[in-house]
Coordinates of C-alpha atoms in Angstrom, one line a residue:
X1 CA 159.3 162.1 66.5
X2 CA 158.0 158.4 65.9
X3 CA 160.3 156.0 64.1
X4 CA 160.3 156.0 60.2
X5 CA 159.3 151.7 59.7
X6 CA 161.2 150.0 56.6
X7 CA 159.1 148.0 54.7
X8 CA 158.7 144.6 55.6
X9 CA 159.3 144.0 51.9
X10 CA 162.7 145.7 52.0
X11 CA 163.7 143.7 55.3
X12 CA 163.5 141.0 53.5
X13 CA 165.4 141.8 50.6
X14 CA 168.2 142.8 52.7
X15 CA 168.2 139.8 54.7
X16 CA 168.2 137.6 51.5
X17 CA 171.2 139.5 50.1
X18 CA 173.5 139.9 53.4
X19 CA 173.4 135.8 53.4
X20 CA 173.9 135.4 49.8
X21 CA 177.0 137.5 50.2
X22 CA 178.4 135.7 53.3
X23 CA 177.6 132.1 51.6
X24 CA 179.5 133.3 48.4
X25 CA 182.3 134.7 50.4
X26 CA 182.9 131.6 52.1
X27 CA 182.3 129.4 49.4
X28 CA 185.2 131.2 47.2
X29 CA 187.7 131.2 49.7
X30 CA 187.1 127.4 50.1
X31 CA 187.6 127.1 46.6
X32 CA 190.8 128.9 46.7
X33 CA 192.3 127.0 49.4
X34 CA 191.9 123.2 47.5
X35 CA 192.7 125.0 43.6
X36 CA 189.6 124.8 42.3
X37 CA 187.9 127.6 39.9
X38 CA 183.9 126.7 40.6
X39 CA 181.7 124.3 42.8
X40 CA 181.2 122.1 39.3
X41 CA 184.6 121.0 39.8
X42 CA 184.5 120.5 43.5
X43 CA 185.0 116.8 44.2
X44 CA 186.6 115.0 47.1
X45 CA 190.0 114.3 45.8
X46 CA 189.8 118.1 45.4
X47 CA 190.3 117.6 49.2
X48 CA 192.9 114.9 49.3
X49 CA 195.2 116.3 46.5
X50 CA 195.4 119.7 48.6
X51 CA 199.0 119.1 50.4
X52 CA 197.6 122.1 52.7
X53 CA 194.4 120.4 53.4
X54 CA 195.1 118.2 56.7
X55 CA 193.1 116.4 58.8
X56 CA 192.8 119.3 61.4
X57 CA 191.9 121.8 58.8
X58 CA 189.5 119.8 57.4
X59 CA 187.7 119.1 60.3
X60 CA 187.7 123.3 61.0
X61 CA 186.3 123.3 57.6
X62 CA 183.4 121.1 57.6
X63 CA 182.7 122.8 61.5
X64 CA 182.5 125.6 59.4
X65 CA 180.5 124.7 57.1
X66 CA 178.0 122.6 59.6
X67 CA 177.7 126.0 61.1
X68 CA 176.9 128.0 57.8
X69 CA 173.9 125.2 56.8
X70 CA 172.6 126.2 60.2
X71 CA 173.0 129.5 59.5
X72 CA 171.1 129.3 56.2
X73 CA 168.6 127.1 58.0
X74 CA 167.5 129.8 60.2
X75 CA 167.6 132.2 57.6
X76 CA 165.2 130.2 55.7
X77 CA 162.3 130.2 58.7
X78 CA 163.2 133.8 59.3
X79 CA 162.6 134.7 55.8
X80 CA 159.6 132.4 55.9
X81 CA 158.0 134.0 59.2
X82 CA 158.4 137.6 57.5
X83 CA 156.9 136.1 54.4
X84 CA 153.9 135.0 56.2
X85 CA 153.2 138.3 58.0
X86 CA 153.6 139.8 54.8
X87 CA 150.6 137.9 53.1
X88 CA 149.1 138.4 56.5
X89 CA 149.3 141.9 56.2
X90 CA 148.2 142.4 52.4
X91 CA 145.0 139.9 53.0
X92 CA 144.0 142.4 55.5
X93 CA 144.6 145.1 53.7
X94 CA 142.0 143.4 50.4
X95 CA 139.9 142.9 53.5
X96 CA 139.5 146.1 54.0
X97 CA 139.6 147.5 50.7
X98 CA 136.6 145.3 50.2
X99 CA 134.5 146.4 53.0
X100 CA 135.5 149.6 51.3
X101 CA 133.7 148.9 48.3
X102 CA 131.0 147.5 49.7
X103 CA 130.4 150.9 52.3
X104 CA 130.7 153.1 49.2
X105 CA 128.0 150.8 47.5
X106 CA 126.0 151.2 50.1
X107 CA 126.5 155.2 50.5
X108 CA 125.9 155.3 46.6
X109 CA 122.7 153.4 46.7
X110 CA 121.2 155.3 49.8
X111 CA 122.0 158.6 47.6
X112 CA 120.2 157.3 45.0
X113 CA 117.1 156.7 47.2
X114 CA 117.6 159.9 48.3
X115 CA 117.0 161.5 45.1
X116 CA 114.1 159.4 44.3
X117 CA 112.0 160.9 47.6
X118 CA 113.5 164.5 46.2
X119 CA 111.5 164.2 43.2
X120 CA 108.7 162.9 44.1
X121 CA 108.2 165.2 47.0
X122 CA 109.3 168.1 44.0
X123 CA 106.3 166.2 42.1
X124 CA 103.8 166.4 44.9
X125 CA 104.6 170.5 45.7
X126 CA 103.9 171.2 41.5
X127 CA 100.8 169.5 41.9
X128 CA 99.5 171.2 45.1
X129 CA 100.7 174.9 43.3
X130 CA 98.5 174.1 40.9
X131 CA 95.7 172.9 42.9
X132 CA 96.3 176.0 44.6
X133 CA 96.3 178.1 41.7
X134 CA 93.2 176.6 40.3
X135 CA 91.8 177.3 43.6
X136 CA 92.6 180.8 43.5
X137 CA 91.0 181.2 39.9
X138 CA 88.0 179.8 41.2
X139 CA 87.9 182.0 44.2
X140 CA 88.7 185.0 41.9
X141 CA 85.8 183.8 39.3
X142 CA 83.1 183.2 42.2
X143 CA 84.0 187.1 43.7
X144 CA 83.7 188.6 39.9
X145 CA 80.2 186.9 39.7
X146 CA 79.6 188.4 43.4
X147 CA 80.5 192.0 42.4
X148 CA 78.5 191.8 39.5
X149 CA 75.5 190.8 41.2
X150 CA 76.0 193.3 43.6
X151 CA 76.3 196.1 41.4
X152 CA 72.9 194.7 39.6
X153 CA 70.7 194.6 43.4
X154 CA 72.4 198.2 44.3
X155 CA 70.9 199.5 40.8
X156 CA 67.5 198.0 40.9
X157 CA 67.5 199.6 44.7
X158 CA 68.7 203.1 43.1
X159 CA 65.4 202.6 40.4
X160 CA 63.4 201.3 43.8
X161 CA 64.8 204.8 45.5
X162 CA 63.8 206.8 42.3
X163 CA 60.5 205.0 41.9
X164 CA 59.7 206.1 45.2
X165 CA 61.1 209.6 45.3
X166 CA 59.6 210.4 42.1
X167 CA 56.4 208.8 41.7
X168 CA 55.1 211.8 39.4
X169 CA 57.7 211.5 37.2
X170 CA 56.6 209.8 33.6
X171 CA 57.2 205.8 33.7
X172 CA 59.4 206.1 30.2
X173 CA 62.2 208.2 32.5
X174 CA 61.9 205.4 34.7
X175 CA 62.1 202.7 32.5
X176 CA 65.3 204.7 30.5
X177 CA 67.3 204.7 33.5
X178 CA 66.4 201.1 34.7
X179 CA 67.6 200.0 31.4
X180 CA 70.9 202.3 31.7
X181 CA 71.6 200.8 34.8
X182 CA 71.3 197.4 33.0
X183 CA 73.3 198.5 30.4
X184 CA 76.3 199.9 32.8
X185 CA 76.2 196.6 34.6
X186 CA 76.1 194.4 31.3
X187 CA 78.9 196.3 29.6
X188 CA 81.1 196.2 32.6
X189 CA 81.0 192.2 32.7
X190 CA 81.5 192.3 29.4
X191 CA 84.7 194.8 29.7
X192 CA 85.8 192.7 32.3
X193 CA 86.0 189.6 30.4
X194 CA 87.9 191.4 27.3
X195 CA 91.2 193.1 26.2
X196 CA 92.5 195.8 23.5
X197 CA 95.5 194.5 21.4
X198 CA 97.0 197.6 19.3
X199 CA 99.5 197.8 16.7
X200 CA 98.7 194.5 15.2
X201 CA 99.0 194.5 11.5
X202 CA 95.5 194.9 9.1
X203 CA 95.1 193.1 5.9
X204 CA 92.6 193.1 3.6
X205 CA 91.8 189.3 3.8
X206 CA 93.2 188.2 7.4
X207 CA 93.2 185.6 9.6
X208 CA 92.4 187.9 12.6
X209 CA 91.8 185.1 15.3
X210 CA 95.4 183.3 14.1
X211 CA 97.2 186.5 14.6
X212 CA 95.2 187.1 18.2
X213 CA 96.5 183.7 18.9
X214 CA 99.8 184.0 17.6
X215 CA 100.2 186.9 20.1
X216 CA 98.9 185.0 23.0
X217 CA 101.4 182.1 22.1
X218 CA 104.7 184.2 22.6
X219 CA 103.0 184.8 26.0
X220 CA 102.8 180.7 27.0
X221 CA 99.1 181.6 26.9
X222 CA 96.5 179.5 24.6
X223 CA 92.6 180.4 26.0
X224 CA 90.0 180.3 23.5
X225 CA 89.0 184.0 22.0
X226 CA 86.4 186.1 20.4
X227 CA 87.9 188.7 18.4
X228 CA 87.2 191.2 16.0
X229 CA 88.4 195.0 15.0
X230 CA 86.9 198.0 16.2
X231 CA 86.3 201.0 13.6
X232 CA 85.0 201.1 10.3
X233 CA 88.0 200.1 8.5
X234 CA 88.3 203.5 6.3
X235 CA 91.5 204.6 6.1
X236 CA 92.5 208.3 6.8
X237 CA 93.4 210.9 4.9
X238 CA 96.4 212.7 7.4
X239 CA 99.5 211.3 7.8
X240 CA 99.4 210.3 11.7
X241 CA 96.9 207.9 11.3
X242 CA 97.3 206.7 7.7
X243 CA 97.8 202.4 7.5
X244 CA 97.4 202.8 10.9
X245 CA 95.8 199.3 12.0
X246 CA 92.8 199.1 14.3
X247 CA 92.7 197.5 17.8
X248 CA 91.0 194.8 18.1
X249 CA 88.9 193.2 20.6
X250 CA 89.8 190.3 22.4
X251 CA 86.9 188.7 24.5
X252 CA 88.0 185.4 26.5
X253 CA 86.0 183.1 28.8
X254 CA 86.5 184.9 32.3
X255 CA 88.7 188.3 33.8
X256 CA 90.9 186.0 35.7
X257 CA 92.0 185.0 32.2
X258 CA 92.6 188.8 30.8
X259 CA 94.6 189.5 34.0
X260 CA 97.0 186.5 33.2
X261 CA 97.2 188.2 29.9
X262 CA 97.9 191.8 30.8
X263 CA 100.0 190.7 33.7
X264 CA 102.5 189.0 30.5
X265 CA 102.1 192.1 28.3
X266 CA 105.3 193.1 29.0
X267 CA 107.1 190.4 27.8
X268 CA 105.7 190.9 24.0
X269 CA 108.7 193.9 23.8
X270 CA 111.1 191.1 23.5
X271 CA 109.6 189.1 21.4
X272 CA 110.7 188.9 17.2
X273 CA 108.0 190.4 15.8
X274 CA 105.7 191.8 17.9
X275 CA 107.9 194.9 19.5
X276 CA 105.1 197.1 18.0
X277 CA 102.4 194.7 19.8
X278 CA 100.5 196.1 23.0
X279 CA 98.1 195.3 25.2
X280 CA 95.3 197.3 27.6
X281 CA 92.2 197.0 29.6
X282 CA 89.1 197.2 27.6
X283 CA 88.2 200.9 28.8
X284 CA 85.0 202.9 29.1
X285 CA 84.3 206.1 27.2
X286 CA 84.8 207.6 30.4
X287 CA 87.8 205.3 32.0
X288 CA 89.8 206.3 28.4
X289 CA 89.2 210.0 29.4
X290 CA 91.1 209.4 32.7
X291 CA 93.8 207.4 30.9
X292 CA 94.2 209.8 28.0
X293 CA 95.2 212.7 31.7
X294 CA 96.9 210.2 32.9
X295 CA 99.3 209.5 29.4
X296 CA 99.8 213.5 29.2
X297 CA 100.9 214.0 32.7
X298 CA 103.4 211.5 31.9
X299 CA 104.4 212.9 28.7
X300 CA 104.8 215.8 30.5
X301 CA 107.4 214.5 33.7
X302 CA 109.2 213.0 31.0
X303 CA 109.8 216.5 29.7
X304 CA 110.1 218.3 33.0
X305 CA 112.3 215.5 34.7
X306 CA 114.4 213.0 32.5
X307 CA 116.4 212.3 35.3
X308 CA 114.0 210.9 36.9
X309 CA 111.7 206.6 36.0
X310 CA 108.1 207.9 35.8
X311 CA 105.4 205.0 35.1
X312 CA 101.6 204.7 35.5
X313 CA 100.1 202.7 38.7
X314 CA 96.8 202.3 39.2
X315 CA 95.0 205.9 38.3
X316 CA 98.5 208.0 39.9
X317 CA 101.4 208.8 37.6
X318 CA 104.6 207.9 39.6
X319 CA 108.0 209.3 39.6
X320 CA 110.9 207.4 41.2
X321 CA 114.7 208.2 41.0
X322 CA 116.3 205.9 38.5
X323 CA 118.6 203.7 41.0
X324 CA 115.4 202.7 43.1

């Protein structure tokens, strides 16, 4: 086991208090021997009046006390010398402490910096997501326009197959079926492009395009709309359906748009206000037939197995256990 150090500072504290001991200790009994209470009152008569005080023991004493200056002498420089390695010691200790500071400083400032790059490099990645998102909508914008087009060329081929099949057949049929065609195409742009918002309360004089937007607020969503109700607006005589209020039609500017929308649906549940708010495709005659089996079926699992999470996807009515 290394050697527990003492202080320097308590070296020289001890040193300073052994000598002032032995000088007092000799100083009293010198004192004592020529009657005299303190060094005040020392004088030399003191000396000469003292009977016991001779020549020889005299002499002893001032040996004595030649030997004692010497001693304090050399206590002096000792004391000095441990007083200068002392201050030695403690500037080398601010020394360091200051190239302390000035490494912490430095650490500090370089952690700053880093932070700096962090953001901006956090900066450049939002604006590339949304580069790439805007990408994406254009991409998804460009393939709508593609599929329509395609379904209008495969329907003017299926009246160019007709035509040709059915040459003898009266031009009206032809021309009712080219314009069906037209029609199926037109209305399915226009279905793509548009939404059905249900439950949303009727008034007699209504701001229908605040409410719509009001809606489309909780859902961080602000596109511009075409709206109106669909239905007469008479109000039925049973109870089911009595004050019930209309859906209305929400048209925006493209289907990427109304799948942002319906993607967010979900989230109007939550919302103060608008639990009773819900959103859907904008369905065919024939697409609301298929939806209307699908609702039943799940109606009917609920029934037949409540132990079980059942949910539409797609055109399939799933049924999962409740833990998946």
């Amino acid at each position: 086991m290394s050697e527990i150090k003492e202080p320097k500072e308590s070296k020289l504290s001890k040193l300073w208090t052994n000598e002032s001991t032995e000088s007092k200790l000799w100083t009293s009994e010198l004192l004592k021997s020529v009657n005299v209470l303190n060094l005040s009152n020392l004088t030399p008569q003191s000396f000469v009046k003292c009977k016991s005080m001779t020549r020889d023991v005299l002499a002893n004493r001032l040996c004595e006390a030649l030997k004692h200056i010497d001693g304090c002498l050399k206590k002096i420089v000792e004391l000095k010398n441990s007083y200068d390695q002392l201050d030695e010691a403690s500037l080398i200790t601010f020394d360091e402490n200051i190239k302390m500071v000035k490494e912490l400083q430095k650490v500090k400032g370089e952690a700053a910096t880093e932070v700096v790059d962090l953001q901006r490099e956090v900066v450049t990645l939002q604006r590339d997501l949304l580069a790439e998102k805007d990408r994406q909508l254009t991409e998804l914008r460009t393939s709508v326009v593609e599929s329509v087009q395609t379904t209008v060329k495969e329907g003017f081929k299926s009246y160019s197959d007709v035509l040709k099949e059915s040459c003898k057949a009266p031009s009206s049929k032809l021309q009712t079926e080219l314009k069906t065609v037209v029609k199926s195409v037109v209305e399915e742009e226009d279905r793509s492009r548009s939404f059905m918002l249900f439950g949303l309360k009727e008034e007699t004089e209504e701001d229908i395009s605040g409410k719509v937007c009001d809606v489309l607020f909780q859902l961080n969503l602000k596109p511009k709309v075409d709206v109106c109700r669909i239905g007469s607006g008479v109000q039925s005589t049973s109870k089911d359906s009595a004050n019930k209020p209309r859906p209305v039609k929400v048209t925006v500017a493209s289907s990427a748009i109304v799948k942002e929308v319906l993607s967010r649906a979900k989230h109007l549940k939550n919302c103060s206000g608008f639990g009773g708010v819900y959103l859907s495709p904008d369905r065919s005659v024939e697409q609301r037939a298929e939806h209307r089996k699908l609702v039943l079926e799940l109606k009917q699992r609920l029934v037949d197995q409540p132990g079980k999470r059942h949910f539409i996807r797609g055109n399939t009515v799933v049924s999962t256990e409740k833990n998946d």
